[in-house]
């Protein structure tokens, strides 16, 4: 055990690694059905995908539940979401020109077309991650506008970010910046 780390009081189970949970939080996790008998439950697994602790070495992107959810997401994209996705997936020439014009207003900083593309691709991925964080859930698929407003949005959610990549590879194959690691 590393110095300064508390001993795990939740044992590994269902793809989740060992963890330590403060005593006052334990009853809440039990009530939510995440911990039973000092072990993670099956329900906890997909919830913890959203945290994706590096120490556990999780790779849920090949899990049948994740892949099934991706297939459903591709097949059932609501029209308004499809428009948002396509709007932010495509990087147009006028965006590159505008980016370069803005960059050249900063004295002493030289920027080129490659810099513009790199930045615009980053923001394209970021916006699409936000769409998945807000409008999509593993168990529910695409949320209605009302559900999206009520839902809890987790910024930089590993589950949403990975779904964006797998989804984009199928739905937007002409936009590899959305699904290939750079």
PDB file of C-alpha atoms in Angstrom:
ATOM      1  CA  UNK A   1       0.000   0.000   0.000  1.00  0.00           C
ATOM      2  CA  UNK A   2       1.338   3.453  -0.907  1.00  0.00           C
ATOM      3  CA  UNK A   3       2.094   5.887   1.869  1.00  0.00           C
ATOM      4  CA  UNK A   4      -0.803   8.219   2.576  1.00  0.00           C
ATOM      5  CA  UNK A   5      -3.471   6.144   0.809  1.00  0.00           C
ATOM      6  CA  UNK A   6      -6.294   4.606   2.808  1.00  0.00           C
ATOM      7  CA  UNK A   7      -6.793   0.872   2.566  1.00  0.00           C
ATOM      8  CA  UNK A   8      -9.531  -0.130   0.098  1.00  0.00           C
ATOM      9  CA  UNK A   9     -12.858  -0.856   1.769  1.00  0.00           C
ATOM     10  CA  UNK A  10     -14.616  -1.830  -1.467  1.00  0.00           C
ATOM     11  CA  UNK A  11     -13.335  -4.978  -3.153  1.00  0.00           C
ATOM     12  CA  UNK A  12     -12.905  -5.348  -6.898  1.00  0.00           C
ATOM     13  CA  UNK A  13     -15.850  -6.845  -8.791  1.00  0.00           C
ATOM     14  CA  UNK A  14     -17.633  -6.539 -12.147  1.00  0.00           C
ATOM     15  CA  UNK A  15     -14.691  -4.870 -13.881  1.00  0.00           C
ATOM     16  CA  UNK A  16     -14.265  -2.261 -11.155  1.00  0.00           C
ATOM     17  CA  UNK A  17     -11.101  -2.136  -9.104  1.00  0.00           C
ATOM     18  CA  UNK A  18     -10.700  -1.805  -5.352  1.00  0.00           C
ATOM     19  CA  UNK A  19     -11.505   1.570  -3.838  1.00  0.00           C
ATOM     20  CA  UNK A  20     -11.730   3.450  -0.590  1.00  0.00           C
ATOM     21  CA  UNK A  21     -14.968   5.198   0.340  1.00  0.00           C
ATOM     22  CA  UNK A  22     -15.390   7.422   3.400  1.00  0.00           C
ATOM     23  CA  UNK A  23     -17.653   5.894   6.060  1.00  0.00           C
ATOM     24  CA  UNK A  24     -20.285   8.639   5.759  1.00  0.00           C
ATOM     25  CA  UNK A  25     -20.642   8.036   1.988  1.00  0.00           C
ATOM     26  CA  UNK A  26     -20.941   4.260   2.230  1.00  0.00           C
ATOM     27  CA  UNK A  27     -24.708   4.162   3.022  1.00  0.00           C
ATOM     28  CA  UNK A  28     -25.497   6.358   0.005  1.00  0.00           C
ATOM     29  CA  UNK A  29     -23.575   4.045  -2.337  1.00  0.00           C
ATOM     30  CA  UNK A  30     -25.362   1.039  -0.825  1.00  0.00           C
ATOM     31  CA  UNK A  31     -28.776   2.694  -1.178  1.00  0.00           C
ATOM     32  CA  UNK A  32     -28.023   3.466  -4.834  1.00  0.00           C
ATOM     33  CA  UNK A  33     -27.167  -0.199  -5.370  1.00  0.00           C
ATOM     34  CA  UNK A  34     -23.525   0.488  -6.215  1.00  0.00           C
ATOM     35  CA  UNK A  35     -21.988  -1.463  -3.319  1.00  0.00           C
ATOM     36  CA  UNK A  36     -23.232  -4.714  -1.793  1.00  0.00           C
ATOM     37  CA  UNK A  37     -21.344  -6.820   0.732  1.00  0.00           C
ATOM     38  CA  UNK A  38     -18.267  -4.623   0.436  1.00  0.00           C
ATOM     39  CA  UNK A  39     -18.013  -5.184  -3.357  1.00  0.00           C
ATOM     40  CA  UNK A  40     -18.966  -3.181  -6.398  1.00  0.00           C
ATOM     41  CA  UNK A  41     -22.226  -4.313  -8.004  1.00  0.00           C
ATOM     42  CA  UNK A  42     -22.861  -4.853 -11.699  1.00  0.00           C
ATOM     43  CA  UNK A  43     -24.853  -1.584 -11.728  1.00  0.00           C
ATOM     44  CA  UNK A  44     -21.781   0.280 -10.481  1.00  0.00           C
ATOM     45  CA  UNK A  45     -19.668  -0.827 -13.432  1.00  0.00           C
ATOM     46  CA  UNK A  46     -21.298   1.268 -16.140  1.00  0.00           C
ATOM     47  CA  UNK A  47     -21.738   4.208 -13.772  1.00  0.00           C
ATOM     48  CA  UNK A  48     -18.037   4.116 -12.943  1.00  0.00           C
ATOM     49  CA  UNK A  49     -17.192   4.154 -16.662  1.00  0.00           C
ATOM     50  CA  UNK A  50     -17.990   7.862 -16.387  1.00  0.00           C
ATOM     51  CA  UNK A  51     -15.116   8.274 -13.944  1.00  0.00           C
ATOM     52  CA  UNK A  52     -12.835   5.664 -15.525  1.00  0.00           C
ATOM     53  CA  UNK A  53     -10.104   5.519 -12.864  1.00  0.00           C
ATOM     54  CA  UNK A  54      -6.746   5.067 -14.598  1.00  0.00           C
ATOM     55  CA  UNK A  55      -5.603   2.665 -11.871  1.00  0.00           C
ATOM     56  CA  UNK A  56      -8.222   0.141 -12.945  1.00  0.00           C
ATOM     57  CA  UNK A  57      -7.134   0.034 -16.587  1.00  0.00           C
ATOM     58  CA  UNK A  58     -10.729  -0.005 -17.828  1.00  0.00           C
ATOM     59  CA  UNK A  59     -11.426  -0.386 -21.530  1.00  0.00           C
ATOM     60  CA  UNK A  60     -15.174  -0.336 -21.883  1.00  0.00           C
ATOM     61  CA  UNK A  61     -15.070   0.562 -25.600  1.00  0.00           C
ATOM     62  CA  UNK A  62     -15.154  -3.115 -26.570  1.00  0.00           C
ATOM     63  CA  UNK A  63     -17.862  -4.023 -24.050  1.00  0.00           C
ATOM     64  CA  UNK A  64     -21.033  -5.346 -25.723  1.00  0.00           C
ATOM     65  CA  UNK A  65     -23.208  -2.837 -23.819  1.00  0.00           C
ATOM     66  CA  UNK A  66     -21.147   0.096 -25.033  1.00  0.00           C
ATOM     67  CA  UNK A  67     -21.092  -1.154 -28.638  1.00  0.00           C
ATOM     68  CA  UNK A  68     -24.839  -1.860 -28.566  1.00  0.00           C
ATOM     69  CA  UNK A  69     -25.475   1.666 -27.240  1.00  0.00           C
ATOM     70  CA  UNK A  70     -23.354   3.062 -30.069  1.00  0.00           C
ATOM     71  CA  UNK A  71     -25.375   1.155 -32.658  1.00  0.00           C
ATOM     72  CA  UNK A  72     -28.579   2.529 -31.163  1.00  0.00           C
ATOM     73  CA  UNK A  73     -27.128   6.065 -31.068  1.00  0.00           C
ATOM     74  CA  UNK A  74     -26.177   5.908 -34.760  1.00  0.00           C
ATOM     75  CA  UNK A  75     -29.570   4.485 -35.763  1.00  0.00           C
ATOM     76  CA  UNK A  76     -31.699   6.902 -33.734  1.00  0.00           C
ATOM     77  CA  UNK A  77     -30.031  10.327 -33.910  1.00  0.00           C
ATOM     78  CA  UNK A  78     -32.775  12.950 -33.508  1.00  0.00           C
ATOM     79  CA  UNK A  79     -32.926  15.444 -36.361  1.00  0.00           C
ATOM     80  CA  UNK A  80     -31.967  18.453 -34.220  1.00  0.00           C
ATOM     81  CA  UNK A  81     -28.957  16.611 -32.784  1.00  0.00           C
ATOM     82  CA  UNK A  82     -27.921  15.407 -36.251  1.00  0.00           C
ATOM     83  CA  UNK A  83     -27.905  19.027 -37.452  1.00  0.00           C
ATOM     84  CA  UNK A  84     -25.750  20.124 -34.494  1.00  0.00           C
ATOM     85  CA  UNK A  85     -23.342  17.246 -35.018  1.00  0.00           C
ATOM     86  CA  UNK A  86     -22.934  17.901 -38.740  1.00  0.00           C
ATOM     87  CA  UNK A  87     -22.567  21.647 -38.190  1.00  0.00           C
ATOM     88  CA  UNK A  88     -19.675  21.159 -35.783  1.00  0.00           C
ATOM     89  CA  UNK A  89     -18.077  18.155 -37.503  1.00  0.00           C
ATOM     90  CA  UNK A  90     -17.291  19.901 -40.758  1.00  0.00           C
ATOM     91  CA  UNK A  91     -14.462  22.407 -40.833  1.00  0.00           C
ATOM     92  CA  UNK A  92     -15.062  24.881 -43.629  1.00  0.00           C
ATOM     93  CA  UNK A  93     -12.552  27.027 -45.486  1.00  0.00           C
ATOM     94  CA  UNK A  94     -14.116  30.239 -44.183  1.00  0.00           C
ATOM     95  CA  UNK A  95     -13.519  29.037 -40.603  1.00  0.00           C
ATOM     96  CA  UNK A  96      -9.833  28.506 -41.389  1.00  0.00           C
ATOM     97  CA  UNK A  97      -9.542  31.953 -42.969  1.00  0.00           C
ATOM     98  CA  UNK A  98     -11.336  33.581 -40.031  1.00  0.00           C
ATOM     99  CA  UNK A  99      -9.104  31.750 -37.535  1.00  0.00           C
ATOM    100  CA  UNK A 100      -5.958  32.876 -39.372  1.00  0.00           C
ATOM    101  CA  UNK A 101      -7.163  36.480 -39.569  1.00  0.00           C
ATOM    102  CA  UNK A 102      -7.839  36.493 -35.841  1.00  0.00           C
ATOM    103  CA  UNK A 103      -4.490  34.837 -35.058  1.00  0.00           C
ATOM    104  CA  UNK A 104      -2.611  37.420 -37.116  1.00  0.00           C
ATOM    105  CA  UNK A 105      -4.043  40.224 -34.978  1.00  0.00           C
ATOM    106  CA  UNK A 106      -1.828  39.005 -32.123  1.00  0.00           C
ATOM    107  CA  UNK A 107       1.600  40.644 -32.519  1.00  0.00           C
ATOM    108  CA  UNK A 108       4.636  38.386 -32.514  1.00  0.00           C
ATOM    109  CA  UNK A 109       2.695  35.159 -32.988  1.00  0.00           C
ATOM    110  CA  UNK A 110       3.037  33.422 -36.324  1.00  0.00           C
ATOM    111  CA  UNK A 111       0.289  30.970 -37.183  1.00  0.00           C
ATOM    112  CA  UNK A 112      -0.317  28.922 -40.298  1.00  0.00           C
ATOM    113  CA  UNK A 113      -3.029  26.794 -41.857  1.00  0.00           C
ATOM    114  CA  UNK A 114      -1.923  23.679 -39.947  1.00  0.00           C
ATOM    115  CA  UNK A 115      -2.271  25.577 -36.660  1.00  0.00           C
ATOM    116  CA  UNK A 116      -5.768  26.648 -37.681  1.00  0.00           C
ATOM    117  CA  UNK A 117      -6.795  23.099 -38.582  1.00  0.00           C
ATOM    118  CA  UNK A 118      -5.377  21.708 -35.351  1.00  0.00           C
ATOM    119  CA  UNK A 119      -7.277  24.269 -33.282  1.00  0.00           C
ATOM    120  CA  UNK A 120     -10.539  23.941 -35.209  1.00  0.00           C
ATOM    121  CA  UNK A 121     -10.395  20.142 -34.994  1.00  0.00           C
ATOM    122  CA  UNK A 122      -9.822  20.357 -31.244  1.00  0.00           C
ATOM    123  CA  UNK A 123     -12.884  22.592 -30.830  1.00  0.00           C
ATOM    124  CA  UNK A 124     -14.950  20.376 -33.111  1.00  0.00           C
ATOM    125  CA  UNK A 125     -14.205  17.368 -30.887  1.00  0.00           C
ATOM    126  CA  UNK A 126     -14.847  19.430 -27.759  1.00  0.00           C
ATOM    127  CA  UNK A 127     -18.265  20.608 -28.997  1.00  0.00           C
ATOM    128  CA  UNK A 128     -19.292  17.082 -30.001  1.00  0.00           C
ATOM    129  CA  UNK A 129     -18.167  15.775 -26.607  1.00  0.00           C
ATOM    130  CA  UNK A 130     -20.485  18.383 -25.092  1.00  0.00           C
ATOM    131  CA  UNK A 131     -23.369  17.151 -27.239  1.00  0.00           C
ATOM    132  CA  UNK A 132     -22.872  13.618 -25.925  1.00  0.00           C
ATOM    133  CA  UNK A 133     -22.378  14.831 -22.340  1.00  0.00           C
ATOM    134  CA  UNK A 134     -25.666  16.733 -22.495  1.00  0.00           C
ATOM    135  CA  UNK A 135     -27.936  14.797 -24.858  1.00  0.00           C
ATOM    136  CA  UNK A 136     -26.954  11.118 -24.603  1.00  0.00           C
ATOM    137  CA  UNK A 137     -26.874   8.415 -21.913  1.00  0.00           C
ATOM    138  CA  UNK A 138     -25.615   4.839 -22.107  1.00  0.00           C
ATOM    139  CA  UNK A 139     -28.842   3.249 -20.851  1.00  0.00           C
ATOM    140  CA  UNK A 140     -31.288   5.750 -22.353  1.00  0.00           C
ATOM    141  CA  UNK A 141     -29.754   6.727 -25.678  1.00  0.00           C
ATOM    142  CA  UNK A 142     -30.625  10.189 -26.949  1.00  0.00           C
ATOM    143  CA  UNK A 143     -32.465  12.308 -24.402  1.00  0.00           C
ATOM    144  CA  UNK A 144     -35.459  14.480 -25.191  1.00  0.00           C
ATOM    145  CA  UNK A 145     -34.918  18.249 -24.900  1.00  0.00           C
ATOM    146  CA  UNK A 146     -36.628  18.214 -21.484  1.00  0.00           C
ATOM    147  CA  UNK A 147     -34.516  15.292 -20.269  1.00  0.00           C
ATOM    148  CA  UNK A 148     -31.370  17.029 -21.526  1.00  0.00           C
ATOM    149  CA  UNK A 149     -32.195  20.127 -19.485  1.00  0.00           C
ATOM    150  CA  UNK A 150     -32.817  18.064 -16.342  1.00  0.00           C
ATOM    151  CA  UNK A 151     -29.832  15.768 -16.800  1.00  0.00           C
ATOM    152  CA  UNK A 152     -26.552  16.044 -14.987  1.00  0.00           C
ATOM    153  CA  UNK A 153     -23.786  17.047 -17.372  1.00  0.00           C
ATOM    154  CA  UNK A 154     -20.323  15.784 -16.509  1.00  0.00           C
ATOM    155  CA  UNK A 155     -17.681  17.781 -18.363  1.00  0.00           C
ATOM    156  CA  UNK A 156     -14.807  15.744 -19.788  1.00  0.00           C
ATOM    157  CA  UNK A 157     -16.807  12.555 -19.226  1.00  0.00           C
ATOM    158  CA  UNK A 158     -14.703   9.590 -20.466  1.00  0.00           C
ATOM    159  CA  UNK A 159     -17.852   7.657 -21.401  1.00  0.00           C
ATOM    160  CA  UNK A 160     -19.254  10.484 -23.554  1.00  0.00           C
ATOM    161  CA  UNK A 161     -15.870  11.209 -25.133  1.00  0.00           C
ATOM    162  CA  UNK A 162     -15.325   7.572 -26.071  1.00  0.00           C
ATOM    163  CA  UNK A 163     -18.868   7.294 -27.409  1.00  0.00           C
ATOM    164  CA  UNK A 164     -18.250  10.386 -29.564  1.00  0.00           C
ATOM    165  CA  UNK A 165     -15.205   8.693 -31.107  1.00  0.00           C
ATOM    166  CA  UNK A 166     -16.855   5.324 -31.804  1.00  0.00           C
ATOM    167  CA  UNK A 167     -20.077   7.012 -32.962  1.00  0.00           C
ATOM    168  CA  UNK A 168     -18.208   9.421 -35.262  1.00  0.00           C
ATOM    169  CA  UNK A 169     -16.256   6.601 -36.880  1.00  0.00           C
ATOM    170  CA  UNK A 170     -19.568   5.056 -37.963  1.00  0.00           C
ATOM    171  CA  UNK A 171     -21.719   8.149 -38.459  1.00  0.00           C
ATOM    172  CA  UNK A 172     -19.119  10.611 -39.780  1.00  0.00           C
ATOM    173  CA  UNK A 173     -16.454   8.508 -41.523  1.00  0.00           C
ATOM    174  CA  UNK A 174     -15.402  11.493 -43.674  1.00  0.00           C
ATOM    175  CA  UNK A 175     -14.348  13.403 -40.533  1.00  0.00           C
ATOM    176  CA  UNK A 176     -11.500  11.323 -39.069  1.00  0.00           C
ATOM    177  CA  UNK A 177     -10.420  14.151 -36.764  1.00  0.00           C
ATOM    178  CA  UNK A 178     -13.452  13.199 -34.646  1.00  0.00           C
ATOM    179  CA  UNK A 179     -12.521   9.569 -34.168  1.00  0.00           C
ATOM    180  CA  UNK A 180      -8.783   9.199 -34.662  1.00  0.00           C
ATOM    181  CA  UNK A 181      -6.373  10.059 -31.888  1.00  0.00           C
ATOM    182  CA  UNK A 182      -4.114  12.937 -32.808  1.00  0.00           C
TER     183      UNK A 182
END
